[in-house]
mmCIF file of C-alpha atoms and ligand atoms in Angstrom:
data_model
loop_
_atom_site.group_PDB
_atom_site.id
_atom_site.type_symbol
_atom_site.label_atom_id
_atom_site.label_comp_id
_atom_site.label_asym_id
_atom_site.label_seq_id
_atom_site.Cartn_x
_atom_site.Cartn_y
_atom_site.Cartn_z
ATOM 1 C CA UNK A 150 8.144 -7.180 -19.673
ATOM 2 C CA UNK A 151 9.021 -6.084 -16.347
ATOM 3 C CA UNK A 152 6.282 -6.061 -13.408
ATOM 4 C CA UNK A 153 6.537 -5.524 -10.272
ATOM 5 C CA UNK A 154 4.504 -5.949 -7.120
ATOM 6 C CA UNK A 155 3.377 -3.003 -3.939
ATOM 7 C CA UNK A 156 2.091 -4.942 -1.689
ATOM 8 C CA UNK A 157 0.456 -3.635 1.693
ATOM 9 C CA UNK A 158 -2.556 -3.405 3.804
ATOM 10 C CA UNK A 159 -3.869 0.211 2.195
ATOM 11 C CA UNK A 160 -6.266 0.601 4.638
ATOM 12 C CA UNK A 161 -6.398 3.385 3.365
ATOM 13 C CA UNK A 162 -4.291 4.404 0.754
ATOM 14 C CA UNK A 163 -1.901 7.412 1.897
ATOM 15 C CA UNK A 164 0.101 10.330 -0.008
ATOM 16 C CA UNK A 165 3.122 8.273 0.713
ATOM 17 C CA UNK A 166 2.053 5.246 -1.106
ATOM 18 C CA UNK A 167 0.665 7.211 -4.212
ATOM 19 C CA UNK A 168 3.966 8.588 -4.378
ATOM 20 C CA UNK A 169 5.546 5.584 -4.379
ATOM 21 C CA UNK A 170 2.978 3.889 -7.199
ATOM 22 C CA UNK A 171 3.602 6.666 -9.009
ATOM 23 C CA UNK A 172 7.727 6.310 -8.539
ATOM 24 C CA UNK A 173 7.537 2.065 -9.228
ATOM 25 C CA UNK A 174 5.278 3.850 -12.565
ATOM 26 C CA UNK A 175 7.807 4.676 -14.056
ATOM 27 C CA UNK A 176 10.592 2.134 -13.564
ATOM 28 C CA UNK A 177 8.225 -1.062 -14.526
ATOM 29 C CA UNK A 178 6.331 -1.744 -17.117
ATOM 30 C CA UNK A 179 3.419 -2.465 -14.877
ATOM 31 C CA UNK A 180 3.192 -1.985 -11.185
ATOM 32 C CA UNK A 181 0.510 -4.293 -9.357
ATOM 33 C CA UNK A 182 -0.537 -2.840 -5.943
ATOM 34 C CA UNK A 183 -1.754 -6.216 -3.787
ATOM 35 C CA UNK A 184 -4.282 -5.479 -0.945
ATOM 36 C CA UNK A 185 -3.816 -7.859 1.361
ATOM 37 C CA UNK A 186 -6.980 -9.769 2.364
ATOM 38 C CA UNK A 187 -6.180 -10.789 6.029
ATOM 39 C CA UNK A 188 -9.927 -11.545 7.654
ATOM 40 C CA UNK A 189 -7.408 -11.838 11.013
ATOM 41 C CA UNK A 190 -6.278 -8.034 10.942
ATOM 42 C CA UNK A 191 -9.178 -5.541 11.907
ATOM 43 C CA UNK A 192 -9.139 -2.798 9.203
ATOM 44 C CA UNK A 193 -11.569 0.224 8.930
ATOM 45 C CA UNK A 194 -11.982 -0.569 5.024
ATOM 46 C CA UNK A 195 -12.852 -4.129 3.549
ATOM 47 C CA UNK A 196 -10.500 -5.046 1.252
ATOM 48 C CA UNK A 197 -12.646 -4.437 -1.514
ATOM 49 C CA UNK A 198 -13.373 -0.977 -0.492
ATOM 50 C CA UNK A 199 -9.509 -0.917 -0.501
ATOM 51 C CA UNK A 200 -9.110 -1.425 -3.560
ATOM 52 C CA UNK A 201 -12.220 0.565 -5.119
ATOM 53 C CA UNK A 202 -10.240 3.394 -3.055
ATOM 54 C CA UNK A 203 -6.894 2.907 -4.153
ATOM 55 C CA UNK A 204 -8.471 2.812 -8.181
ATOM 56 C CA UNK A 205 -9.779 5.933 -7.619
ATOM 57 C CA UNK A 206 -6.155 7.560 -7.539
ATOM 58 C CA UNK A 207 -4.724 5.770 -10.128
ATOM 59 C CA UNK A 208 -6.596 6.705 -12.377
ATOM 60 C CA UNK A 209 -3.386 8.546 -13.899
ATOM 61 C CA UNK A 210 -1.117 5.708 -14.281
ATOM 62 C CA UNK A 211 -2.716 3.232 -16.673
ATOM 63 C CA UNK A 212 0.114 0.878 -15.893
ATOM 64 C CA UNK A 213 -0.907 -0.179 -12.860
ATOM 65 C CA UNK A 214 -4.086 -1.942 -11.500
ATOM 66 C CA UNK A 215 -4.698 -3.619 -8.189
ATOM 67 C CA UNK A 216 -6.219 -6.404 -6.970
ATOM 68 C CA UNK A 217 -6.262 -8.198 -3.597
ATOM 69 C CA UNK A 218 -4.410 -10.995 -2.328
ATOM 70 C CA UNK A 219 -4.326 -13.869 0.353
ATOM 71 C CA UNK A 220 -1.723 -16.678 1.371
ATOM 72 C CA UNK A 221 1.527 -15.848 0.831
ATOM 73 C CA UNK A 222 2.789 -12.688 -1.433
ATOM 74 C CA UNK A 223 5.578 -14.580 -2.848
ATOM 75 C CA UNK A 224 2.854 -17.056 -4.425
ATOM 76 C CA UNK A 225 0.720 -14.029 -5.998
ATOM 77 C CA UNK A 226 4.446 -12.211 -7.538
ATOM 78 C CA UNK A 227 4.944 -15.524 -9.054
ATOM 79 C CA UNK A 228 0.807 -16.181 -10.536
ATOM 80 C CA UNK A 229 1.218 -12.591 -11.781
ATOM 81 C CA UNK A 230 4.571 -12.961 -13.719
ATOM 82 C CA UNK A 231 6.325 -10.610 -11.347
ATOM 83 C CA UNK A 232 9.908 -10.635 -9.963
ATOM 84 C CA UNK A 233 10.255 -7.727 -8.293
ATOM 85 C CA UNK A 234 8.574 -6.520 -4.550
ATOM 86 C CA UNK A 235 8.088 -2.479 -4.063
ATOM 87 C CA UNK A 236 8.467 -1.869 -0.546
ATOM 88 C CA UNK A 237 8.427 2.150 0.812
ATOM 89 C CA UNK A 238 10.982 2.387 3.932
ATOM 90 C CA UNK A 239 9.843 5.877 5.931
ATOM 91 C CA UNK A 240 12.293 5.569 8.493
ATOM 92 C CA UNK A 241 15.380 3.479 10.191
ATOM 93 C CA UNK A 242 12.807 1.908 12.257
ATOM 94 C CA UNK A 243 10.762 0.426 8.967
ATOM 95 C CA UNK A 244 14.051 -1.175 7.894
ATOM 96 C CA UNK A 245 14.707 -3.726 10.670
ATOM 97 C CA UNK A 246 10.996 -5.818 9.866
ATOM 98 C CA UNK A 247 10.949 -5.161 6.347
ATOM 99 C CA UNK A 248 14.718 -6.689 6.132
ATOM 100 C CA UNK A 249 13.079 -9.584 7.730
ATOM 101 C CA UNK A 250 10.577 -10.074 5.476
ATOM 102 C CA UNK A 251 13.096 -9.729 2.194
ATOM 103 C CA UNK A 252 15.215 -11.975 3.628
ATOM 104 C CA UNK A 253 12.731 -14.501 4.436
ATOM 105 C CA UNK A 254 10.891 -13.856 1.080
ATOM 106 C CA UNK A 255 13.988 -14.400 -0.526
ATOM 107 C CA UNK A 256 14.066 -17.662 0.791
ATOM 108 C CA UNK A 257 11.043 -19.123 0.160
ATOM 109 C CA UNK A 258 11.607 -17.718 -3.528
ATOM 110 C CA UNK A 259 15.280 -16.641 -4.419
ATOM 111 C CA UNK A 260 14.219 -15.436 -7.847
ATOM 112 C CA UNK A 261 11.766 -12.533 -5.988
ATOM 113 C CA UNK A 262 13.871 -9.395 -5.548
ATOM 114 C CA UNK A 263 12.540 -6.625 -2.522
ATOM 115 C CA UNK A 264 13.254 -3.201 -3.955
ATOM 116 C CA UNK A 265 13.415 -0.314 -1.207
ATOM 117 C CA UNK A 266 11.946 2.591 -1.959
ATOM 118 C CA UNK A 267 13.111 5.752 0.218
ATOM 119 C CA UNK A 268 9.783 7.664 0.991
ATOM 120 C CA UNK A 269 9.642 11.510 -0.380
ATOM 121 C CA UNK A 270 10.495 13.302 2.825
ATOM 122 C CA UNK A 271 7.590 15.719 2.555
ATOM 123 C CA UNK A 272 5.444 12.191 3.333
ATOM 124 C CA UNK A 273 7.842 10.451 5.946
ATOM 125 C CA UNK A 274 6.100 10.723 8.731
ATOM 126 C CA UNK A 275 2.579 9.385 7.408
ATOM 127 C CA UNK A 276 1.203 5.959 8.196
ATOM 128 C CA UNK A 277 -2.535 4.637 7.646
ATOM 129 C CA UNK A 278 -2.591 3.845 11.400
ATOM 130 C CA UNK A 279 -1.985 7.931 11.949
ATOM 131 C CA UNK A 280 -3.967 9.396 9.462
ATOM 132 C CA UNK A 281 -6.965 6.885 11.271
ATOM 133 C CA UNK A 282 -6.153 8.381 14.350
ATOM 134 C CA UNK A 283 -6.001 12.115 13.813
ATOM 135 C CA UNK A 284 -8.969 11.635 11.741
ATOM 136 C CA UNK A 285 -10.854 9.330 14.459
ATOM 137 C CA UNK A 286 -9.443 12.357 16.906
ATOM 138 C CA UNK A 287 -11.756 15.140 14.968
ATOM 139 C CA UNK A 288 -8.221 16.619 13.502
ATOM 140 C CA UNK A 289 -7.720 17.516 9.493
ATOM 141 C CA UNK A 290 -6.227 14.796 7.982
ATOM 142 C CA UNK A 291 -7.317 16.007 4.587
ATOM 143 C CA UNK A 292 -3.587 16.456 3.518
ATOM 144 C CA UNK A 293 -2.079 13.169 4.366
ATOM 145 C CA UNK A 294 -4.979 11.123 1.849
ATOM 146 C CA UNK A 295 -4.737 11.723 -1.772
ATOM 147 C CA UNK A 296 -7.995 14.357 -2.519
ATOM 148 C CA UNK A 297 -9.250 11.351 -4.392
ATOM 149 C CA UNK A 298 -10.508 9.516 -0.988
ATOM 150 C CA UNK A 299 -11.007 12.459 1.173
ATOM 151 C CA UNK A 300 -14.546 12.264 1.158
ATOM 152 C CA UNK A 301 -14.574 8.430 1.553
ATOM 153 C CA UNK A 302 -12.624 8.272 4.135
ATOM 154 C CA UNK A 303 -14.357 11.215 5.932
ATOM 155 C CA UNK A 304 -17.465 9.574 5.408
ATOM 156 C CA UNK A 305 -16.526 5.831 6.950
ATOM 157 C CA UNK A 306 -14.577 7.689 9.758
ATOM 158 C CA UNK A 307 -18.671 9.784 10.865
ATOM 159 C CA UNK A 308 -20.375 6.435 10.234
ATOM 160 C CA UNK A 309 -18.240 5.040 12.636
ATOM 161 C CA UNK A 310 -18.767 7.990 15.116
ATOM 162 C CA UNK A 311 -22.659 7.894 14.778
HETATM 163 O O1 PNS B 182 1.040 -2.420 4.772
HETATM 164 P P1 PNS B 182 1.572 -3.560 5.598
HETATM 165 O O2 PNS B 182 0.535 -4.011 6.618
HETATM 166 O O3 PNS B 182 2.894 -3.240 6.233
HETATM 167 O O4 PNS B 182 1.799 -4.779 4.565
HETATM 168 C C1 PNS B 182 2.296 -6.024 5.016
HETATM 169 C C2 PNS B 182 2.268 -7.070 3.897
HETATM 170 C C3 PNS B 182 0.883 -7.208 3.317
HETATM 171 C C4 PNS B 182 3.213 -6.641 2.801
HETATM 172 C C5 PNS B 182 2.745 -8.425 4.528
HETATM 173 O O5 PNS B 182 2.010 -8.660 5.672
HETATM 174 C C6 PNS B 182 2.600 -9.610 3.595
HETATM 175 O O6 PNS B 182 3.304 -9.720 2.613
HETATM 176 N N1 PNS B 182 1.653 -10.505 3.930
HETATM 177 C C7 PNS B 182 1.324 -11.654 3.121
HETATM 178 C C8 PNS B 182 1.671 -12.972 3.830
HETATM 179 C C9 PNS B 182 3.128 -13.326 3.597
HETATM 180 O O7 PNS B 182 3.598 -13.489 2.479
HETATM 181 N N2 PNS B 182 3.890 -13.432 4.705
HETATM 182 C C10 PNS B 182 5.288 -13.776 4.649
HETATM 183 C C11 PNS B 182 6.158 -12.541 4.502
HETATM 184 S S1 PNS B 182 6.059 -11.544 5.941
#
């Protein structure tokens, strides 16, 4: 049985990173998305709301589920019987950190493979951190979240605000 692992902050889930669950869908026989749980890193969404948001747009592929993660993400591939690490790369300038962390993932487990993913064009240019700031900024950001979250997301973004 193949499975891989997404791993990421999701905070919150994006177009580009449904596309790419959907993508790793198909090639695995089960794709685990892992929120990372880092109390360090200010995010706008708990990790549990992360992940109640990210369910909510799965809800097509019944070969994935996620669940959230601390320590090191080599550790949680191997407690989940995984060997492979999804990773989206947007741009040129994603590739020189991500190599990093493959090649020092690779070292602190050589059997853990990083698989690339090249992000659908139409979503290259979307990032968590932008969609927060166009929506934080009063702009429509309504086509950059999957129409799953919209509301959510709209919702946190007013509380916020008020
Ligand atoms: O969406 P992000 O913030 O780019 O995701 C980064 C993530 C969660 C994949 C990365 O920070 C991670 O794997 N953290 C877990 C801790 C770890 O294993 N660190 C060593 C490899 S960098």
């Amino acid at each position: 049985m193949s499975i891989a692992v997404y791993p990421g902050s999701f905070d919150p889930i994006t177009c580009g990173h449904l596309d790419i669950i959907k993508r790793g869908s198909a090639m695995f026989d089960e794709v685990i998305i892992a929120v990372l749980n880092n109390s360090s890193k200010k995010t706008l969404f708990s990790p549990q709301e992360r992940v109640q948001l990210i369910e909510k747009c799965i809800r097509d592929y019944p070969n994935c589920r996620v669940l959230y993660f601390d320590g090191l993400m080599v550790d949680f591939v191997k407690k989940h019987g995984a060997n492979v690490v999804i990773k989206g790369l947007r741009a040129i300038s994603d590739f020189e950190y991500e190599f990093q962390m493959a090649q020092l993932n690779k070292q602190l487990d050589p059997d853990i493979e990083t698989l690339f993913m090249v992000t659908n064009v139409n979503y290259s240019y979307i990032s968590s951190s932008i969609v927060k700031e166009v929506a934080n900024l009063g702009g429509d950001f309504s086509k950059f979240l999957p129409k799953e979250i919209y509301e959510d997301v709209k919702q946190k973004i007013e509380k916020g605000r008020s």
